[in-house]
Amino acid sequence: MSKPKPPRRMPARQVSELFRRLHELNPRPTTELLYTTPFELLVAVILSAQATDVGVNKATRKLFALANTPQAMLRLGEEELKRHISTIGLFNAKASHIIATCRMLVDQYDGVVPRSREALEALPGVGRKTANVVLNTAFGEPTIAVDTHIFRVANRTGLAPGRTVREVEDRLMQVVPQEYLKDAHHWLILHGRYVCKARKPDCPHCVISDLCAYPHKTPAE
């Protein structure tokens, strides 16, 4: 049995056109997680693993009104934190990670979220993807956090095919034009969430459909 062919790699001129169109459609993209400080964003991203942004926002609206600093979160305590995030999947583990992270932030960084990847990834519950989101969204660094949406879009379109999340991230960092790199993360997530959906991509209303290498485009009804 022959292996399926990998998607055609998108030529550089088409990559530039793809991002030009996404930029034209949404000049200032951002996360749909609600936050006002780097710490709030960090907590929200930790909570968002295997959860929806809508569900996280519903919980953090009340949570951040009570505790939106590491010090306040430690005073709130793990059990009370669990009560506020109990509607979110894996809330027990996430509460434990958030409290441990708050303790590290207070003990090692005076309660300030660090701006280096190494320091962020050393925090409990923070992996490469979470660090990339914080670096990009809170601090404006040109990083790309590859979630399921970006992984799907990058492979399906031929923009940056890869077998693993890290492969896709590395290829995106190579092919995305510099002027679009800071916002590429948000454009691709939003495109995957609302247009290039997993089960039935909305190809007839996709602004980059003619650039996309996906051979099974959804026909117009």
XYZ file of C-alpha atoms in Angstrom:
221
model
C 0.000 0.000 0.000
C 1.514 3.308 -1.075
C 1.867 6.154 1.396
C -0.297 9.253 0.810
C 1.555 12.068 -0.884
C 2.386 15.040 1.340
C 0.601 18.281 0.379
C 2.275 20.484 -2.183
C 4.501 23.079 -0.553
C 3.114 26.549 -1.211
C 5.445 28.791 -3.285
C 6.823 31.884 -1.556
C 4.869 34.322 -3.715
C 1.627 32.571 -2.748
C 2.592 32.614 0.943
C 2.991 36.399 0.718
C -0.354 36.717 -1.037
C -2.035 34.499 1.564
C -0.946 36.732 4.428
C -1.649 39.904 2.466
C -5.286 38.776 2.143
C -5.584 37.726 5.792
C -4.124 41.091 6.797
C -6.559 42.938 4.566
C -9.460 41.013 6.098
C -8.312 41.589 9.702
C -5.532 44.194 10.080
C -5.202 43.872 13.872
C -5.884 40.282 14.917
C -5.627 39.242 18.548
C -6.512 36.444 20.913
C -10.117 35.762 21.871
C -9.042 35.120 25.463
C -9.956 38.039 27.716
C -7.036 39.558 29.638
C -5.590 42.911 30.697
C -2.107 41.966 31.952
C 0.576 39.404 31.029
C -0.273 37.476 34.214
C -3.965 37.256 33.318
C -3.013 36.049 29.836
C -0.646 33.440 31.271
C -3.384 32.046 33.533
C -5.942 32.099 30.723
C -3.636 30.221 28.355
C -2.863 27.569 30.989
C -6.624 27.136 31.465
C -7.280 26.989 27.700
C -5.568 23.626 27.137
C -8.264 21.232 25.887
C -10.881 23.915 26.578
C -12.637 26.597 24.556
C -11.822 30.294 24.812
C -15.509 30.947 25.531
C -15.431 28.574 28.496
C -12.189 30.038 29.821
C -13.481 33.611 29.513
C -16.641 32.715 31.408
C -14.554 31.438 34.326
C -11.868 34.135 34.324
C -14.320 37.058 34.332
C -15.184 36.234 37.940
C -11.771 34.832 38.849
C -9.784 37.890 37.771
C -12.176 40.192 39.633
C -10.980 38.438 42.791
C -7.370 37.580 41.950
C -5.436 38.985 38.990
C -1.896 38.964 40.424
C 0.268 36.057 41.582
C 0.089 37.342 45.152
C -3.714 37.571 45.092
C -3.981 34.127 43.514
C -1.866 32.634 46.300
C -4.096 34.309 48.883
C -7.135 32.879 47.114
C -5.658 29.395 47.483
C -5.854 26.226 45.442
C -9.207 24.983 46.704
C -10.962 28.271 46.052
C -9.282 28.501 42.651
C -10.654 25.050 41.785
C -14.139 26.237 42.643
C -13.850 29.121 40.170
C -12.483 27.001 37.315
C -14.441 23.786 37.935
C -16.313 24.159 34.624
C -13.024 23.827 32.709
C -11.566 20.454 31.785
C -8.641 19.160 33.878
C -9.316 21.896 36.454
C -7.638 20.043 39.330
C -4.287 19.776 37.562
C -4.592 23.292 36.162
C -5.276 24.767 39.617
C -2.221 22.995 40.999
C -0.056 24.307 38.146
C -1.355 27.879 38.483
C -0.693 27.997 42.228
C 2.812 26.542 41.759
C 3.463 29.036 38.951
C 2.294 31.927 41.144
C 4.658 30.792 43.886
C 7.590 30.778 41.436
C 6.632 34.173 40.041
C 6.554 35.687 43.536
C 9.714 33.951 44.780
C 11.875 34.398 41.678
C 10.457 37.303 39.650
C 8.826 39.655 42.190
C 5.431 38.686 40.825
C 6.263 39.747 37.257
C 5.802 37.402 34.276
C 9.257 36.872 32.706
C 9.850 37.752 29.054
C 12.222 34.917 28.159
C 11.210 31.576 26.694
C 13.503 29.649 29.041
C 11.997 31.279 32.130
C 8.424 30.833 30.922
C 8.894 27.163 30.061
C 10.304 26.545 33.546
C 6.959 27.536 35.084
C 4.641 24.644 36.092
C 2.031 23.926 33.433
C 3.776 26.058 30.817
C 5.080 24.336 27.706
C 6.408 25.678 24.438
C 2.968 26.499 23.033
C 1.896 28.487 26.109
C 5.240 30.300 26.186
C 4.837 31.209 22.503
C 1.360 32.638 23.114
C 2.560 34.794 26.019
C 5.671 35.967 24.171
C 3.624 36.869 21.100
C 0.427 38.274 22.573
C 1.650 39.907 25.778
C 5.105 41.007 24.640
C 4.832 41.354 20.857
C 7.486 38.775 19.993
C 7.308 37.178 16.507
C 6.492 33.659 17.712
C 3.933 31.136 16.483
C 2.130 28.818 18.891
C 0.989 25.824 16.859
C -2.330 24.502 18.147
C -4.675 22.066 16.399
C -6.082 24.838 14.183
C -2.694 26.067 12.968
C -1.421 22.506 12.510
C -4.444 21.737 10.323
C -4.252 24.927 8.247
C -0.500 24.667 7.720
C -0.747 21.075 6.492
C -4.017 21.303 4.586
C -3.077 24.379 2.580
C 0.538 23.383 1.962
C 1.707 26.531 3.764
C 4.049 24.645 6.128
C 3.499 20.874 6.047
C 4.914 18.893 8.943
C 4.340 15.661 10.835
C 4.760 17.229 14.265
C 3.806 20.495 15.933
C 7.464 21.519 16.172
C 8.076 20.765 12.486
C 5.158 22.974 11.522
C 6.301 25.755 13.861
C 9.848 25.704 12.499
C 8.644 25.755 8.891
C 6.214 28.592 9.555
C 9.025 30.618 11.109
C 10.989 30.060 7.895
C 8.288 30.797 5.316
C 6.121 33.558 6.829
C 7.299 36.951 5.513
C 8.873 39.091 8.215
C 6.260 41.838 8.006
C 3.510 39.347 8.825
C 5.319 37.221 11.394
C 4.060 38.907 14.570
C 0.386 38.507 13.622
C 0.586 35.206 11.714
C -0.237 33.234 14.872
C -3.631 34.903 15.290
C -4.569 34.948 11.612
C -3.963 31.209 11.268
C -5.804 30.292 14.488
C -8.847 32.363 13.536
C -8.818 30.993 9.997
C -8.725 27.430 11.305
C -11.385 28.101 13.921
C -13.951 29.787 11.695
C -13.163 28.921 8.049
C -10.762 26.004 7.605
C -12.669 23.876 10.085
C -11.757 20.253 10.751
C -14.898 18.447 9.615
C -16.211 20.735 6.907
C -13.966 23.588 5.780
C -15.881 26.561 4.395
C -13.954 26.591 1.125
C -16.604 28.517 -0.852
C -16.174 31.510 1.487
C -12.416 31.185 2.015
C -10.337 34.162 0.854
C -7.301 31.954 0.218
C -9.051 28.993 -1.418
C -7.344 29.532 -4.785
C -3.918 29.430 -3.093
C -4.679 26.304 -1.070
C -3.350 22.869 -2.066
C -6.110 20.896 -0.295
C -7.462 18.425 -2.880
C -10.836 17.835 -1.179
C -12.258 21.350 -1.061
C -15.846 21.662 0.083
C -18.002 22.490 -2.976
C -20.408 25.394 -3.029
C -23.964 24.359 -2.233
